[in-house]
Amino acid sequence: MRKKKFKAESKRLLDMMINSIYTQKEIFLRELISNASDAIDKIYYKALTDDSLTFDQDNYYIKVTADKDARTLTVADTGIGMTKEELEQHLGTIAKSGSLAFKKENDIKDGHDIIGQFGVGFYAAFMVADKVTVKSKALGSDEAHLWESEGAAGYTIEPCEKETVGTEITLKIKENTEDESYDEFLDHYRIKSIIKKYSDFIRYPIKMEEMVNKPKEDSDNEFEEVLEEQTVNSMVPIWRKNKSELTDEDYEAFYAEKHYGFDKPLTHVHISADGAVRYQSILFIPENMPFDYYSKEFEKGLELYSNGVLIMNKCADLLPDHFSFVKGMVDSEDLSLNISREMLQHDRQLKLIAKNINKKIKGELKSLLKNNREKYESFYESFGRQLKFGVYNDFGANKDVLKDLLLFYSSTEKKLVTLDEYVSRMPEDQKYIYYASGDSYERIEKLPQTEMVADKGYEILYFTEDIDEFAIKMLTSYEEKEFKSVSSADLGIDADEKQTEAEENEHKDLFENMKEILADKVKNVRASKRLKSHPVCLATDGEVTIEMEKVLNAMPDSQQVKAEKVLEINPNHEVFETLKSAHEQDKEKLALYTNLLYNQALLIEGLPIHDPVEFTNDICKVMV
């Protein structure tokens, strides 16, 4: 029989189909099964408008069969089939879609979904096959035809025998090469896993023959292995069921089945949206943080389906970074896919879905915070850091979305509190939201800088993570109340300003001499308004605090950022009398005491001493 040439620019276009459009060879099976599903859909649609046709769900299915000895893989369906002319049109012309033509001819827009649009999925078979044979009998036809091709050279069509309506596609699987193993596409378990991965929710049964244990006839205790046809796909996905039909156990089983995590989800969100973009989604808030969550290897994203067919394992565009811990899936019939169905053609629909998902996640977290504080704190222990990063990232673009989800440890409540809870307890005379930073709650509690704020009865938020201050600096205020570090130069607390000013003037020479001794280590030395029982502390002028300096200088590309440090001396402490005496009588002792006090202040802040040997020698001098 004379071989016919493809009507499109055959070799170049077919080579492109095989080598460029699809990123993974296993995709071919998804495409063939999707086409088979389309063929059954077409009969279903015709039955809706043709009274002479009936559609009995039990009679429609897809069957996948592997023959290792013959090196063939067959995908058969009981769908609408193709005439000789349709085989010519749809398989003889690359990129001509029979499904797209059917939709146009029958004016199908809404109500029933036909997956295929581009007419190239079929040719993905040539990624794994040397030869593809298509045997098809169309609905209403007495004849069947055989289409056969070995690739770009062309194809043949001839009459054949086929009793039932439908299409049977047989792939002659390629031999293995040094670089590629094609045997996997003949392995029963591998084929089954590909079906489960991409086509688990195709609405028709996908059948394979499997070995099952069955009781032997005339025996109650003995079993034998029997080859039996089994349905391998789930068909009806959980997200298409009514929420009222489902229990928490159903959602947990789905979470485990999809391998979203080894833990149990803290909570879930089930969305069925029918607005500007139609989609269904199930989202999970995990209980535990994945081991690689804060590493470069972690990939965020939701599974993305189009009409039940998996398009992407992780669609990163559906989740903002601050909610990257969320697991789950989205299924939409309104997505504009590219020719390979592996990527999106444009992202307008995706942006609408992502925007709605963002709102739903925030709503679920706020609900958890309000109604189940224990669960929320468990979540926050794992992922609170990510929320703070979200406040800081993108120049604070998401701070208003996230501010009500933040928790910090309270000096008065001795537990985690929200910013709203803090502000609601503020006395009328309190101007700022006060915070203190350190390595742990215990260390912060002992900081000299907290004395005045604590004595006033004001609540202090304890910051123990490196991101905390950066996030708060980006937030700047909450409910019109600015944040203020207890180490700030001006605490905004009314003190005896006249007395402090008088002490500054009276001991101006002492403070200037101490500043000269410390040289560029500090910006200034002054009398402290905040210290009560402690002799010395470090305060900061400017936006960069001491804790921020630590974080920035610990980074690989450190620019050696320095906070503008101020050494504050408590004029009411007995040490101050010793300083005054040394200033008047012994300049060497003043230098010794100044350096000791400065190093003490560094140790209190958890900062390294510049010269430990000098520090120990200074202590010895005092002891002698």
PDB file of N, CA, C and O in Angstrom, residues 463-529:
ATOM      1  N   PHE A 463      11.524  39.362  71.313  1.00  0.00           N
ATOM      2  CA  PHE A 463      11.911  38.918  69.971  1.00  0.00           C
ATOM      3  C   PHE A 463      13.125  38.001  70.081  1.00  0.00           C
ATOM      4  O   PHE A 463      14.190  38.444  70.521  1.00  0.00           O
ATOM      5  N   THR A 464      12.976  36.755  69.680  1.00  0.00           N
ATOM      6  CA  THR A 464      14.082  35.795  69.798  1.00  0.00           C
ATOM      7  C   THR A 464      14.548  35.242  68.453  1.00  0.00           C
ATOM      8  O   THR A 464      15.520  34.492  68.411  1.00  0.00           O
ATOM      9  N   GLU A 465      13.859  35.594  67.370  1.00  0.00           N
ATOM     10  CA  GLU A 465      14.269  35.116  66.043  1.00  0.00           C
ATOM     11  C   GLU A 465      14.924  36.247  65.262  1.00  0.00           C
ATOM     12  O   GLU A 465      14.543  37.420  65.401  1.00  0.00           O
ATOM     13  N   ASP A 466      15.881  35.885  64.398  1.00  0.00           N
ATOM     14  CA  ASP A 466      16.645  36.910  63.682  1.00  0.00           C
ATOM     15  C   ASP A 466      15.778  37.764  62.749  1.00  0.00           C
ATOM     16  O   ASP A 466      16.128  38.902  62.440  1.00  0.00           O
ATOM     17  N   ILE A 467      14.634  37.239  62.320  1.00  0.00           N
ATOM     18  CA  ILE A 467      13.777  37.979  61.397  1.00  0.00           C
ATOM     19  C   ILE A 467      12.871  38.977  62.113  1.00  0.00           C
ATOM     20  O   ILE A 467      12.331  39.902  61.503  1.00  0.00           O
ATOM     21  N   ASP A 468      12.698  38.822  63.435  1.00  0.00           N
ATOM     22  CA  ASP A 468      11.673  39.577  64.165  1.00  0.00           C
ATOM     23  C   ASP A 468      11.782  41.090  63.987  1.00  0.00           C
ATOM     24  O   ASP A 468      10.813  41.759  63.626  1.00  0.00           O
ATOM     25  N   GLU A 469      12.964  41.630  64.283  1.00  0.00           N
ATOM     26  CA  GLU A 469      13.105  43.088  64.210  1.00  0.00           C
ATOM     27  C   GLU A 469      12.958  43.609  62.783  1.00  0.00           C
ATOM     28  O   GLU A 469      12.406  44.688  62.561  1.00  0.00           O
ATOM     29  N   PHE A 470      13.460  42.839  61.818  1.00  0.00           N
ATOM     30  CA  PHE A 470      13.353  43.268  60.423  1.00  0.00           C
ATOM     31  C   PHE A 470      11.883  43.343  60.007  1.00  0.00           C
ATOM     32  O   PHE A 470      11.473  44.277  59.309  1.00  0.00           O
ATOM     33  N   ALA A 471      11.103  42.355  60.439  1.00  0.00           N
ATOM     34  CA  ALA A 471       9.672  42.358  60.119  1.00  0.00           C
ATOM     35  C   ALA A 471       8.968  43.548  60.771  1.00  0.00           C
ATOM     36  O   ALA A 471       8.154  44.238  60.140  1.00  0.00           O
ATOM     37  N   ILE A 472       9.297  43.806  62.036  1.00  0.00           N
ATOM     38  CA  ILE A 472       8.648  44.897  62.761  1.00  0.00           C
ATOM     39  C   ILE A 472       9.057  46.256  62.192  1.00  0.00           C
ATOM     40  O   ILE A 472       8.246  47.179  62.118  1.00  0.00           O
ATOM     41  N   LYS A 473      10.311  46.375  61.782  1.00  0.00           N
ATOM     42  CA  LYS A 473      10.752  47.631  61.150  1.00  0.00           C
ATOM     43  C   LYS A 473       9.966  47.890  59.873  1.00  0.00           C
ATOM     44  O   LYS A 473       9.653  49.038  59.540  1.00  0.00           O
ATOM     45  N   MET A 474       9.653  46.809  59.150  1.00  0.00           N
ATOM     46  CA  MET A 474       8.870  46.959  57.925  1.00  0.00           C
ATOM     47  C   MET A 474       7.419  47.277  58.258  1.00  0.00           C
ATOM     48  O   MET A 474       6.758  48.055  57.566  1.00  0.00           O
ATOM     49  N   LEU A 475       6.912  46.700  59.338  1.00  0.00           N
ATOM     50  CA  LEU A 475       5.528  46.953  59.747  1.00  0.00           C
ATOM     51  C   LEU A 475       5.361  48.381  60.280  1.00  0.00           C
ATOM     52  O   LEU A 475       4.306  48.994  60.108  1.00  0.00           O
ATOM     53  N   THR A 476       6.374  48.898  60.937  1.00  0.00           N
ATOM     54  CA  THR A 476       6.471  50.262  61.506  1.00  0.00           C
ATOM     55  C   THR A 476       5.463  50.545  62.617  1.00  0.00           C
ATOM     56  O   THR A 476       5.806  51.139  63.625  1.00  0.00           O
ATOM     57  N   SER A 477       4.203  50.149  62.438  1.00  0.00           N
ATOM     58  CA  SER A 477       3.198  50.434  63.472  1.00  0.00           C
ATOM     59  C   SER A 477       2.050  49.437  63.372  1.00  0.00           C
ATOM     60  O   SER A 477       1.913  48.723  62.372  1.00  0.00           O
ATOM     61  N   TYR A 478       1.237  49.412  64.434  1.00  0.00           N
ATOM     62  CA  TYR A 478       0.022  48.591  64.437  1.00  0.00           C
ATOM     63  C   TYR A 478      -1.066  49.393  65.138  1.00  0.00           C
ATOM     64  O   TYR A 478      -0.866  49.852  66.266  1.00  0.00           O
ATOM     65  N   GLU A 479      -2.188  49.553  64.445  1.00  0.00           N
ATOM     66  CA  GLU A 479      -3.291  50.359  64.982  1.00  0.00           C
ATOM     67  C   GLU A 479      -2.792  51.743  65.439  1.00  0.00           C
ATOM     68  O   GLU A 479      -3.109  52.213  66.529  1.00  0.00           O
ATOM     69  N   GLU A 480      -1.944  52.323  64.577  1.00  0.00           N
ATOM     70  CA  GLU A 480      -1.398  53.671  64.783  1.00  0.00           C
ATOM     71  C   GLU A 480      -0.467  53.773  65.996  1.00  0.00           C
ATOM     72  O   GLU A 480      -0.146  54.866  66.457  1.00  0.00           O
ATOM     73  N   LYS A 481      -0.040  52.635  66.518  1.00  0.00           N
ATOM     74  CA  LYS A 481       0.932  52.618  67.606  1.00  0.00           C
ATOM     75  C   LYS A 481       2.274  52.155  67.041  1.00  0.00           C
ATOM     76  O   LYS A 481       2.393  51.043  66.515  1.00  0.00           O
ATOM     77  N   GLU A 482       3.292  53.000  67.140  1.00  0.00           N
ATOM     78  CA  GLU A 482       4.611  52.660  66.616  1.00  0.00           C
ATOM     79  C   GLU A 482       5.314  51.655  67.518  1.00  0.00           C
ATOM     80  O   GLU A 482       5.061  51.596  68.726  1.00  0.00           O
ATOM     81  N   PHE A 483       6.203  50.876  66.907  1.00  0.00           N
ATOM     82  CA  PHE A 483       7.022  49.935  67.665  1.00  0.00           C
ATOM     83  C   PHE A 483       8.266  50.656  68.179  1.00  0.00           C
ATOM     84  O   PHE A 483       8.837  51.504  67.494  1.00  0.00           O
ATOM     85  N   LYS A 484       8.684  50.309  69.382  1.00  0.00           N
ATOM     86  CA  LYS A 484       9.841  50.962  69.985  1.00  0.00           C
ATOM     87  C   LYS A 484      10.686  49.929  70.726  1.00  0.00           C
ATOM     88  O   LYS A 484      10.197  49.210  71.601  1.00  0.00           O
ATOM     89  N   SER A 485      11.971  49.849  70.362  1.00  0.00           N
ATOM     90  CA  SER A 485      12.886  48.967  71.074  1.00  0.00           C
ATOM     91  C   SER A 485      13.204  49.546  72.438  1.00  0.00           C
ATOM     92  O   SER A 485      13.348  50.768  72.594  1.00  0.00           O
ATOM     93  N   VAL A 486      13.339  48.684  73.443  1.00  0.00           N
ATOM     94  CA  VAL A 486      13.699  49.163  74.785  1.00  0.00           C
ATOM     95  C   VAL A 486      15.117  49.732  74.796  1.00  0.00           C
ATOM     96  O   VAL A 486      15.520  50.380  75.773  1.00  0.00           O
ATOM     97  N   SER A 487      15.885  49.502  73.721  1.00  0.00           N
ATOM     98  CA  SER A 487      17.240  50.042  73.621  1.00  0.00           C
ATOM     99  C   SER A 487      17.288  51.366  72.867  1.00  0.00           C
ATOM    100  O   SER A 487      18.369  51.921  72.670  1.00  0.00           O
ATOM    101  N   SER A 488      16.138  51.856  72.417  1.00  0.00           N
ATOM    102  CA  SER A 488      16.109  53.107  71.662  1.00  0.00           C
ATOM    103  C   SER A 488      16.536  54.277  72.535  1.00  0.00           C
ATOM    104  O   SER A 488      16.339  54.277  73.754  1.00  0.00           O
ATOM    105  N   ALA A 489      17.086  55.300  71.873  1.00  0.00           N
ATOM    106  CA  ALA A 489      17.554  56.480  72.609  1.00  0.00           C
ATOM    107  C   ALA A 489      16.421  57.139  73.371  1.00  0.00           C
ATOM    108  O   ALA A 489      16.577  57.536  74.526  1.00  0.00           O
ATOM    109  N   ASP A 490      15.266  57.261  72.740  1.00  0.00           N
ATOM    110  CA  ASP A 490      14.113  57.902  73.375  1.00  0.00           C
ATOM    111  C   ASP A 490      13.004  56.876  73.536  1.00  0.00           C
ATOM    112  O   ASP A 490      12.422  56.405  72.563  1.00  0.00           O
ATOM    113  N   LEU A 491      12.703  56.539  74.795  1.00  0.00           N
ATOM    114  CA  LEU A 491      11.671  55.535  75.061  1.00  0.00           C
ATOM    115  C   LEU A 491      10.267  56.127  75.083  1.00  0.00           C
ATOM    116  O   LEU A 491       9.279  55.403  75.107  1.00  0.00           O
ATOM    117  N   GLY A 492      10.175  57.457  75.074  1.00  0.00           N
ATOM    118  CA  GLY A 492       8.853  58.074  75.093  1.00  0.00           C
ATOM    119  C   GLY A 492       8.174  57.953  76.437  1.00  0.00           C
ATOM    120  O   GLY A 492       6.947  58.020  76.543  1.00  0.00           O
ATOM    121  N   ILE A 493       8.986  57.763  77.491  1.00  0.00           N
ATOM    122  CA  ILE A 493       8.441  57.665  78.849  1.00  0.00           C
ATOM    123  C   ILE A 493       8.845  58.915  79.608  1.00  0.00           C
ATOM    124  O   ILE A 493      10.029  59.277  79.651  1.00  0.00           O
ATOM    125  N   ASP A 494       7.883  59.597  80.200  1.00  0.00           N
ATOM    126  CA  ASP A 494       8.170  60.826  80.931  1.00  0.00           C
ATOM    127  C   ASP A 494       9.034  60.521  82.144  1.00  0.00           C
ATOM    128  O   ASP A 494       8.638  59.797  83.048  1.00  0.00           O
ATOM    129  N   ALA A 495      10.225  61.061  82.162  1.00  0.00           N
ATOM    130  CA  ALA A 495      11.134  60.897  83.309  1.00  0.00           C
ATOM    131  C   ALA A 495      11.490  62.288  83.810  1.00  0.00           C
ATOM    132  O   ALA A 495      10.988  63.290  83.301  1.00  0.00           O
ATOM    133  N   ASP A 496      12.364  62.347  84.822  1.00  0.00           N
ATOM    134  CA  ASP A 496      12.789  63.642  85.354  1.00  0.00           C
ATOM    135  C   ASP A 496      13.815  64.238  84.388  1.00  0.00           C
ATOM    136  O   ASP A 496      15.032  64.110  84.577  1.00  0.00           O
ATOM    137  N   GLU A 497      13.273  64.837  83.301  1.00  0.00           N
ATOM    138  CA  GLU A 497      14.130  65.355  82.241  1.00  0.00           C
ATOM    139  C   GLU A 497      15.110  66.411  82.780  1.00  0.00           C
ATOM    140  O   GLU A 497      16.269  66.461  82.376  1.00  0.00           O
ATOM    141  N   LYS A 498      14.621  67.247  83.684  1.00  0.00           N
ATOM    142  CA  LYS A 498      15.487  68.315  84.213  1.00  0.00           C
ATOM    143  C   LYS A 498      16.673  67.738  84.980  1.00  0.00           C
ATOM    144  O   LYS A 498      17.812  68.189  84.847  1.00  0.00           O
ATOM    145  N   GLN A 499      16.371  66.685  85.779  1.00  0.00           N
ATOM    146  CA  GLN A 499      17.447  66.065  86.549  1.00  0.00           C
ATOM    147  C   GLN A 499      18.478  65.430  85.617  1.00  0.00           C
ATOM    148  O   GLN A 499      19.682  65.575  85.823  1.00  0.00           O
ATOM    149  N   THR A 500      18.003  64.732  84.575  1.00  0.00           N
ATOM    150  CA  THR A 500      18.900  64.082  83.633  1.00  0.00           C
ATOM    151  C   THR A 500      19.750  65.119  82.907  1.00  0.00           C
ATOM    152  O   THR A 500      20.956  64.939  82.723  1.00  0.00           O
ATOM    153  N   GLU A 501      19.115  66.200  82.493  1.00  0.00           N
ATOM    154  CA  GLU A 501      19.831  67.252  81.790  1.00  0.00           C
ATOM    155  C   GLU A 501      20.881  67.890  82.697  1.00  0.00           C
ATOM    156  O   GLU A 501      22.011  68.185  82.275  1.00  0.00           O
ATOM    157  N   ALA A 502      20.530  68.062  83.957  1.00  0.00           N
ATOM    158  CA  ALA A 502      21.476  68.640  84.910  1.00  0.00           C
ATOM    159  C   ALA A 502      22.679  67.715  85.101  1.00  0.00           C
ATOM    160  O   ALA A 502      23.832  68.180  85.171  1.00  0.00           O
ATOM    161  N   GLU A 503      22.415  66.407  85.186  1.00  0.00           N
ATOM    162  CA  GLU A 503      23.508  65.448  85.342  1.00  0.00           C
ATOM    163  C   GLU A 503      24.408  65.430  84.116  1.00  0.00           C
ATOM    164  O   GLU A 503      25.641  65.311  84.222  1.00  0.00           O
ATOM    165  N   GLU A 504      23.813  65.537  82.929  1.00  0.00           N
ATOM    166  CA  GLU A 504      24.577  65.586  81.694  1.00  0.00           C
ATOM    167  C   GLU A 504      25.535  66.785  81.722  1.00  0.00           C
ATOM    168  O   GLU A 504      26.711  66.671  81.376  1.00  0.00           O
ATOM    169  N   ASN A 505      25.005  67.943  82.120  1.00  0.00           N
ATOM    170  CA  ASN A 505      25.814  69.161  82.131  1.00  0.00           C
ATOM    171  C   ASN A 505      26.886  69.104  83.223  1.00  0.00           C
ATOM    172  O   ASN A 505      28.030  69.513  83.015  1.00  0.00           O
ATOM    173  N   GLU A 506      26.495  68.588  84.375  1.00  0.00           N
ATOM    174  CA  GLU A 506      27.426  68.537  85.504  1.00  0.00           C
ATOM    175  C   GLU A 506      28.616  67.625  85.224  1.00  0.00           C
ATOM    176  O   GLU A 506      29.755  67.922  85.620  1.00  0.00           O
ATOM    177  N   HIS A 507      28.343  66.517  84.535  1.00  0.00           N
ATOM    178  CA  HIS A 507      29.398  65.515  84.309  1.00  0.00           C
ATOM    179  C   HIS A 507      29.799  65.447  82.839  1.00  0.00           C
ATOM    180  O   HIS A 507      30.251  64.399  82.361  1.00  0.00           O
ATOM    181  N   LYS A 508      29.615  66.552  82.147  1.00  0.00           N
ATOM    182  CA  LYS A 508      29.900  66.602  80.707  1.00  0.00           C
ATOM    183  C   LYS A 508      31.347  66.202  80.409  1.00  0.00           C
ATOM    184  O   LYS A 508      31.613  65.426  79.478  1.00  0.00           O
ATOM    185  N   ASP A 509      32.308  66.709  81.216  1.00  0.00           N
ATOM    186  CA  ASP A 509      33.715  66.398  80.974  1.00  0.00           C
ATOM    187  C   ASP A 509      34.007  64.910  81.161  1.00  0.00           C
ATOM    188  O   ASP A 509      34.782  64.315  80.404  1.00  0.00           O
ATOM    189  N   LEU A 510      33.365  64.318  82.175  1.00  0.00           N
ATOM    190  CA  LEU A 510      33.556  62.878  82.426  1.00  0.00           C
ATOM    191  C   LEU A 510      33.100  62.068  81.219  1.00  0.00           C
ATOM    192  O   LEU A 510      33.838  61.182  80.744  1.00  0.00           O
ATOM    193  N   PHE A 511      31.899  62.322  80.731  1.00  0.00           N
ATOM    194  CA  PHE A 511      31.361  61.560  79.598  1.00  0.00           C
ATOM    195  C   PHE A 511      32.193  61.778  78.324  1.00  0.00           C
ATOM    196  O   PHE A 511      32.407  60.852  77.546  1.00  0.00           O
ATOM    197  N   GLU A 512      32.676  62.991  78.125  1.00  0.00           N
ATOM    198  CA  GLU A 512      33.508  63.264  76.952  1.00  0.00           C
ATOM    199  C   GLU A 512      34.840  62.522  77.040  1.00  0.00           C
ATOM    200  O   GLU A 512      35.328  61.997  76.031  1.00  0.00           O
ATOM    201  N   ASN A 513      35.415  62.473  78.250  1.00  0.00           N
ATOM    202  CA  ASN A 513      36.675  61.725  78.426  1.00  0.00           C
ATOM    203  C   ASN A 513      36.478  60.228  78.166  1.00  0.00           C
ATOM    204  O   ASN A 513      37.317  59.574  77.534  1.00  0.00           O
ATOM    205  N   MET A 514      35.353  59.712  78.656  1.00  0.00           N
ATOM    206  CA  MET A 514      35.057  58.285  78.432  1.00  0.00           C
ATOM    207  C   MET A 514      34.865  58.001  76.950  1.00  0.00           C
ATOM    208  O   MET A 514      35.314  56.965  76.440  1.00  0.00           O
ATOM    209  N   LYS A 515      34.217  58.911  76.259  1.00  0.00           N
ATOM    210  CA  LYS A 515      34.014  58.746  74.813  1.00  0.00           C
ATOM    211  C   LYS A 515      35.363  58.758  74.082  1.00  0.00           C
ATOM    212  O   LYS A 515      35.594  57.974  73.155  1.00  0.00           O
ATOM    213  N   GLU A 516      36.281  59.632  74.505  1.00  0.00           N
ATOM    214  CA  GLU A 516      37.615  59.693  73.896  1.00  0.00           C
ATOM    215  C   GLU A 516      38.370  58.384  74.129  1.00  0.00           C
ATOM    216  O   GLU A 516      39.074  57.898  73.254  1.00  0.00           O
ATOM    217  N   ILE A 517      38.208  57.829  75.317  1.00  0.00           N
ATOM    218  CA  ILE A 517      38.884  56.559  75.644  1.00  0.00           C
ATOM    219  C   ILE A 517      38.387  55.442  74.727  1.00  0.00           C
ATOM    220  O   ILE A 517      39.172  54.620  74.235  1.00  0.00           O
ATOM    221  N   LEU A 518      37.075  55.414  74.505  1.00  0.00           N
ATOM    222  CA  LEU A 518      36.480  54.348  73.682  1.00  0.00           C
ATOM    223  C   LEU A 518      36.616  54.633  72.184  1.00  0.00           C
ATOM    224  O   LEU A 518      36.362  53.751  71.353  1.00  0.00           O
ATOM    225  N   ALA A 519      36.990  55.850  71.865  1.00  0.00           N
ATOM    226  CA  ALA A 519      37.222  56.256  70.469  1.00  0.00           C
ATOM    227  C   ALA A 519      36.008  55.948  69.610  1.00  0.00           C
ATOM    228  O   ALA A 519      34.896  56.332  69.935  1.00  0.00           O
ATOM    229  N   ASP A 520      36.231  55.211  68.494  1.00  0.00           N
ATOM    230  CA  ASP A 520      35.130  54.970  67.548  1.00  0.00           C
ATOM    231  C   ASP A 520      34.274  53.757  67.909  1.00  0.00           C
ATOM    232  O   ASP A 520      33.432  53.321  67.120  1.00  0.00           O
ATOM    233  N   LYS A 521      34.462  53.199  69.103  1.00  0.00           N
ATOM    234  CA  LYS A 521      33.660  52.032  69.499  1.00  0.00           C
ATOM    235  C   LYS A 521      32.215  52.426  69.793  1.00  0.00           C
ATOM    236  O   LYS A 521      31.303  51.609  69.664  1.00  0.00           O
ATOM    237  N   VAL A 522      32.013  53.676  70.234  1.00  0.00           N
ATOM    238  CA  VAL A 522      30.659  54.144  70.522  1.00  0.00           C
ATOM    239  C   VAL A 522      30.460  55.524  69.911  1.00  0.00           C
ATOM    240  O   VAL A 522      31.420  56.278  69.690  1.00  0.00           O
ATOM    241  N   LYS A 523      29.195  55.834  69.664  1.00  0.00           N
ATOM    242  CA  LYS A 523      28.867  57.160  69.142  1.00  0.00           C
ATOM    243  C   LYS A 523      28.882  58.194  70.253  1.00  0.00           C
ATOM    244  O   LYS A 523      29.234  59.368  70.040  1.00  0.00           O
ATOM    245  N   ASN A 524      28.497  57.746  71.459  1.00  0.00           N
ATOM    246  CA  ASN A 524      28.396  58.697  72.556  1.00  0.00           C
ATOM    247  C   ASN A 524      28.414  57.955  73.890  1.00  0.00           C
ATOM    248  O   ASN A 524      28.186  56.738  73.949  1.00  0.00           O
ATOM    249  N   VAL A 525      28.685  58.693  74.962  1.00  0.00           N
ATOM    250  CA  VAL A 525      28.538  58.203  76.330  1.00  0.00           C
ATOM    251  C   VAL A 525      27.645  59.207  77.046  1.00  0.00           C
ATOM    252  O   VAL A 525      27.866  60.430  76.935  1.00  0.00           O
ATOM    253  N   ARG A 526      26.634  58.726  77.778  1.00  0.00           N
ATOM    254  CA  ARG A 526      25.699  59.654  78.420  1.00  0.00           C
ATOM    255  C   ARG A 526      25.083  59.032  79.674  1.00  0.00           C
ATOM    256  O   ARG A 526      25.158  57.814  79.884  1.00  0.00           O
ATOM    257  N   ALA A 527      24.463  59.915  80.444  1.00  0.00           N
ATOM    258  CA  ALA A 527      23.722  59.461  81.627  1.00  0.00           C
ATOM    259  C   ALA A 527      22.446  58.762  81.167  1.00  0.00           C
ATOM    260  O   ALA A 527      21.811  59.184  80.198  1.00  0.00           O
ATOM    261  N   SER A 528      22.091  57.666  81.823  1.00  0.00           N
ATOM    262  CA  SER A 528      20.943  56.866  81.398  1.00  0.00           C
ATOM    263  C   SER A 528      19.663  57.271  82.109  1.00  0.00           C
ATOM    264  O   SER A 528      19.664  57.515  83.323  1.00  0.00           O
ATOM    265  N   LYS A 529      18.591  57.333  81.321  1.00  0.00           N
ATOM    266  CA  LYS A 529      17.257  57.573  81.884  1.00  0.00           C
ATOM    267  C   LYS A 529      16.524  56.262  82.147  1.00  0.00           C
ATOM    268  O   LYS A 529      15.480  56.254  82.791  1.00  0.00           O
TER     269      LYS A 529
END
